[in-house]
Short mmCIF file of C-alpha atoms and ligand atoms in Angstrom, two decimals:
data_model
loop_
_atom_site.label_atom_id
_atom_site.label_comp_id
_atom_site.label_asym_id
_atom_site.label_seq_id
_atom_site.Cartn_x
_atom_site.Cartn_y
_atom_site.Cartn_z
CA UNK A 919 -15.70 5.00 -11.82
CA UNK A 920 -17.50 6.64 -8.84
CA UNK A 921 -15.58 9.13 -6.70
CA UNK A 922 -15.39 6.61 -3.84
CA UNK A 923 -14.29 3.87 -6.22
CA UNK A 924 -11.57 6.15 -7.54
CA UNK A 925 -10.35 6.93 -4.00
CA UNK A 926 -10.13 3.19 -3.16
CA UNK A 927 -8.23 2.63 -6.42
CA UNK A 928 -5.76 5.42 -5.53
CA UNK A 929 -5.20 4.03 -2.00
CA UNK A 930 -4.57 0.55 -3.44
CA UNK A 931 -2.13 1.97 -5.97
CA UNK A 932 -0.23 3.75 -3.17
CA UNK A 933 -0.11 0.57 -1.08
CA UNK A 934 1.25 -1.47 -3.98
CA UNK A 935 3.87 1.19 -4.74
CA UNK A 936 4.98 1.46 -1.08
CA UNK A 937 5.21 -2.35 -0.93
CA UNK A 938 7.31 -2.40 -4.08
CA UNK A 939 9.76 0.14 -2.67
CA UNK A 940 10.16 -1.80 0.58
CA UNK A 941 10.56 -5.07 -1.37
CA UNK A 942 13.46 -3.49 -3.29
CA UNK A 943 15.15 -2.53 0.00
CA UNK A 944 14.70 -6.07 1.32
CA UNK A 945 16.11 -7.52 -1.91
CA UNK A 946 19.17 -5.30 -1.51
CA UNK A 947 19.75 -6.75 1.98
CA UNK A 948 19.51 -10.29 0.57
CA UNK A 949 21.97 -9.42 -2.21
CA UNK A 950 24.44 -7.87 0.24
CA UNK A 951 24.33 -11.13 2.19
CA UNK A 952 24.74 -13.17 -1.02
CA UNK A 953 21.46 -14.98 -0.48
CA UNK A 954 19.50 -16.36 -3.43
CA UNK A 955 15.79 -15.93 -2.76
CA UNK A 956 12.63 -17.50 -4.13
CA UNK A 957 9.04 -16.89 -3.14
CA UNK A 958 6.39 -19.50 -3.75
CA UNK A 959 2.78 -18.58 -4.50
CA UNK A 960 -0.28 -20.68 -5.27
CA UNK A 961 -3.62 -21.83 -3.87
CA UNK A 962 -4.19 -23.79 -0.66
CA UNK A 963 -3.59 -27.46 -1.44
CA UNK A 964 -1.57 -26.91 -4.65
CA UNK A 965 1.46 -28.44 -2.96
CA UNK A 966 3.66 -25.42 -2.14
CA UNK A 967 4.83 -26.85 1.16
CA UNK A 968 5.16 -30.36 -0.29
CA UNK A 969 7.36 -29.01 -3.11
CA UNK A 970 9.45 -27.10 -0.56
CA UNK A 971 9.82 -30.27 1.54
CA UNK A 972 11.20 -32.19 -1.46
CA UNK A 973 13.54 -29.29 -2.34
CA UNK A 974 14.76 -29.04 1.27
CA UNK A 975 15.47 -32.78 1.40
CA UNK A 976 17.54 -32.65 -1.80
CA UNK A 977 19.29 -29.34 -1.21
CA UNK A 978 20.02 -29.25 2.51
CA UNK A 979 23.42 -30.94 2.15
CA UNK A 980 24.50 -28.60 -0.63
CA UNK A 981 23.29 -25.23 0.72
CA UNK A 982 22.56 -23.60 4.04
CA UNK A 983 18.80 -23.13 3.68
CA UNK A 984 16.42 -20.66 5.24
CA UNK A 985 12.65 -20.84 5.03
CA UNK A 986 9.76 -18.56 5.78
CA UNK A 987 6.19 -19.81 5.61
CA UNK A 988 3.19 -17.50 5.67
CA UNK A 989 -0.28 -18.51 6.65
CA UNK A 990 -3.32 -16.69 8.00
CA UNK A 991 -3.31 -18.40 11.40
CA UNK A 992 -1.49 -21.74 11.69
CA UNK A 993 2.04 -23.12 12.22
CA UNK A 994 1.36 -26.29 10.19
CA UNK A 995 3.66 -25.48 7.25
CA UNK A 996 6.58 -24.40 9.44
CA UNK A 997 6.26 -27.61 11.48
CA UNK A 998 6.35 -29.68 8.26
CA UNK A 999 9.53 -27.91 7.11
CA UNK A 1000 11.22 -28.15 10.53
CA UNK A 1001 10.79 -31.94 10.47
CA UNK A 1002 13.52 -31.92 7.80
CA UNK A 1003 15.99 -30.36 10.22
CA UNK A 1004 15.88 -26.91 8.64
CA UNK A 1005 15.09 -23.63 10.37
CA UNK A 1006 11.77 -22.11 9.38
CA UNK A 1007 10.18 -18.83 10.41
CA UNK A 1008 6.39 -18.71 10.45
CA UNK A 1009 4.49 -15.51 9.66
CA UNK A 1010 0.80 -15.30 10.49
CA UNK A 1011 -0.78 -12.69 8.26
CA UNK A 1012 -4.11 -12.49 10.16
CA UNK A 1013 -6.61 -10.70 7.93
CA UNK A 1014 -4.15 -10.26 5.05
CA UNK A 1015 -4.59 -12.66 2.13
CA UNK A 1016 -1.02 -12.14 0.93
CA UNK A 1017 2.40 -11.81 2.41
CA UNK A 1018 3.62 -8.23 2.08
CA UNK A 1019 7.15 -6.86 2.11
CA UNK A 1020 6.34 -5.17 5.40
CA UNK A 1021 5.31 -8.48 7.05
CA UNK A 1022 8.53 -10.06 5.78
CA UNK A 1023 10.58 -7.13 7.08
CA UNK A 1024 9.04 -7.67 10.54
CA UNK A 1025 10.65 -11.14 10.78
CA UNK A 1026 13.99 -10.39 9.07
CA UNK A 1027 15.71 -10.32 12.47
CA UNK A 1028 14.49 -13.90 13.09
CA UNK A 1029 16.13 -15.20 9.90
CA UNK A 1030 19.85 -16.05 10.31
CA UNK A 1031 20.87 -14.01 7.24
CA UNK A 1032 24.60 -14.54 7.83
CA UNK A 1033 24.16 -18.30 7.98
CA UNK A 1034 22.12 -19.05 4.86
CA UNK A 1035 22.81 -19.28 1.11
CA UNK A 1036 19.27 -19.80 -0.17
CA UNK A 1037 15.98 -18.53 1.19
CA UNK A 1038 12.55 -19.85 0.23
CA UNK A 1039 9.49 -17.83 1.20
CA UNK A 1040 6.11 -19.55 1.00
CA UNK A 1041 3.29 -17.08 0.52
CA UNK A 1042 -0.26 -17.40 1.89
CA UNK A 1043 -2.33 -19.96 -0.04
CA UNK A 1044 -4.18 -17.71 -2.47
CA UNK A 1045 -4.14 -17.30 -6.25
CA UNK A 1046 -5.31 -13.69 -6.38
CA UNK A 1047 -3.95 -11.42 -3.60
CA UNK A 1048 -0.19 -12.21 -3.89
CA UNK A 1049 -0.18 -11.04 -7.53
CA UNK A 1050 -0.03 -7.40 -6.42
CA UNK A 1051 2.56 -7.79 -3.68
CA UNK A 1052 6.17 -8.69 -4.33
CA UNK A 1053 8.37 -9.49 -1.33
CA UNK A 1054 11.87 -8.82 -2.64
CA UNK A 1055 12.80 -12.30 -3.86
CA UNK A 1056 14.98 -12.90 -6.94
CA UNK A 1057 12.52 -15.32 -8.53
CA UNK A 1058 8.86 -16.06 -8.00
CA UNK A 1059 7.56 -19.60 -8.34
CA UNK A 1060 3.84 -20.17 -8.92
CA UNK A 1061 2.55 -23.64 -8.04
CA UNK A 1062 -0.73 -25.00 -9.41
CA UNK A 1063 -1.92 -28.57 -9.44
CA UNK A 1064 -3.81 -31.01 -11.63
CA UNK A 1065 -6.58 -31.15 -9.00
CA UNK A 1066 -7.37 -27.46 -9.55
CA UNK A 1067 -8.61 -28.27 -13.07
CA UNK A 1068 -7.27 -27.42 -16.51
CA UNK A 1069 -8.57 -23.81 -16.44
CA UNK A 1070 -6.69 -22.79 -13.31
CA UNK A 1071 -3.95 -21.00 -15.27
CA UNK A 1072 -6.14 -19.00 -17.61
CA UNK A 1073 -8.35 -17.92 -14.69
CA UNK A 1074 -5.37 -16.40 -12.82
CA UNK A 1075 -3.28 -14.68 -15.50
CA UNK A 1076 -1.77 -12.02 -13.20
CA UNK A 1077 0.07 -14.49 -11.03
CA UNK A 1078 1.60 -16.14 -14.10
CA UNK A 1079 2.61 -12.75 -15.52
CA UNK A 1080 4.34 -11.91 -12.23
CA UNK A 1081 6.17 -15.23 -11.89
CA UNK A 1082 9.43 -16.58 -13.34
CA UNK A 1083 8.79 -20.29 -12.89
CA UNK A 1084 5.50 -22.20 -13.01
CA UNK A 1085 5.21 -25.59 -11.37
CA UNK A 1086 2.32 -27.83 -12.38
CA UNK A 1087 2.15 -30.29 -9.51
CA UNK A 1088 0.35 -33.57 -8.78
CA UNK A 1089 0.92 -34.91 -12.30
CA UNK A 1090 0.68 -38.40 -10.75
CA UNK A 1091 -3.08 -37.72 -10.52
CA UNK A 1092 -3.67 -36.81 -14.18
CA UNK A 1093 -5.31 -40.09 -15.18
CA UNK A 1094 -7.42 -40.32 -12.02
CA UNK A 1095 -8.60 -36.71 -12.41
CA UNK A 1096 -8.82 -36.91 -16.21
CA UNK A 1097 -7.02 -33.53 -16.24
CA UNK A 1098 -3.86 -33.25 -18.31
CA UNK A 1099 -1.18 -30.58 -18.01
CA UNK A 1100 -0.79 -29.75 -21.74
CA UNK A 1101 -3.46 -27.00 -21.76
CA UNK A 1102 -2.07 -25.52 -18.54
CA UNK A 1103 1.43 -25.37 -20.05
CA UNK A 1104 0.12 -23.75 -23.25
CA UNK A 1105 -1.95 -21.18 -21.31
CA UNK A 1106 0.97 -20.34 -19.02
CA UNK A 1107 3.33 -19.73 -21.95
CA UNK A 1108 0.75 -17.63 -23.79
CA UNK A 1109 0.32 -15.42 -20.71
CA UNK A 1110 4.06 -15.18 -20.08
CA UNK A 1111 6.35 -16.45 -22.87
CA UNK A 1112 9.48 -16.13 -20.70
CA UNK A 1113 8.03 -18.37 -17.97
CA UNK A 1114 9.79 -21.67 -17.31
CA UNK A 1115 7.24 -24.42 -16.78
CA UNK A 1116 8.05 -27.61 -14.87
CA UNK A 1117 5.73 -30.60 -14.35
CA UNK A 1118 6.14 -32.25 -10.96
CA UNK A 1119 4.79 -34.70 -8.47
CA UNK A 1120 5.97 -33.85 -4.98
CA UNK A 1121 4.58 -37.25 -3.98
CA UNK A 1122 6.62 -39.40 -6.39
CA UNK A 1123 9.52 -36.98 -6.85
CA UNK A 1124 8.98 -36.76 -10.60
CA UNK A 1125 10.22 -33.46 -12.05
CA UNK A 1126 11.98 -32.30 -8.87
CA UNK A 1127 15.46 -32.64 -10.42
CA UNK A 1128 14.30 -30.57 -13.37
CA UNK A 1129 12.87 -27.97 -10.98
CA UNK A 1130 16.20 -27.74 -9.15
CA UNK A 1131 17.94 -27.24 -12.50
CA UNK A 1132 15.42 -24.56 -13.44
CA UNK A 1133 16.08 -22.77 -10.14
CA UNK A 1134 19.81 -22.96 -11.00
CA UNK A 1135 20.55 -24.59 -7.64
MG1 MG B 2696 1.58 -24.58 2.54
#
């Protein structure tokens, strides 16, 4: 590695470490408030928001829910969540391709921490950047979809290593796309044998009950 390359590598390592330390502090706050937290990662269009909408619909009577959605510039996801009568805080990350613990800390005072039992945090739509940055949640959910093709898992191993639950969404499209989830499941479990894999269709509702069980909610 060149000297400059080495310096960039060292700076990145420091950033990741500082993020990790802040994420631990944030997690401690959530634990003190007895809040169960999940962060959701995956590409644009995988169905992260759609999955969250189905979860919100089924869980909002049982728990007091809080949501944070992160996006580079828009409010679209927060508006979709708010339609279900649940509070949602939007973070715009600007040039950042992942939500960081520091960006989450900036909006902590906008989240009613004393009035929620469960918090879902939707990360920026990206399959690469969020792998390095944890945000202090108890469990990380990675969402991929049939429409991303059968190699999507094996091409993004880091995100599957860093996650606790993998959701393979849009299974209603498997015949149309001629893409089947079996290889994705096998790849995911080879990368991370302790991963829990759930097949879903946010559109038809298939697999959502199993996902809720897997989240222990
Ligand atoms: Mg979204």
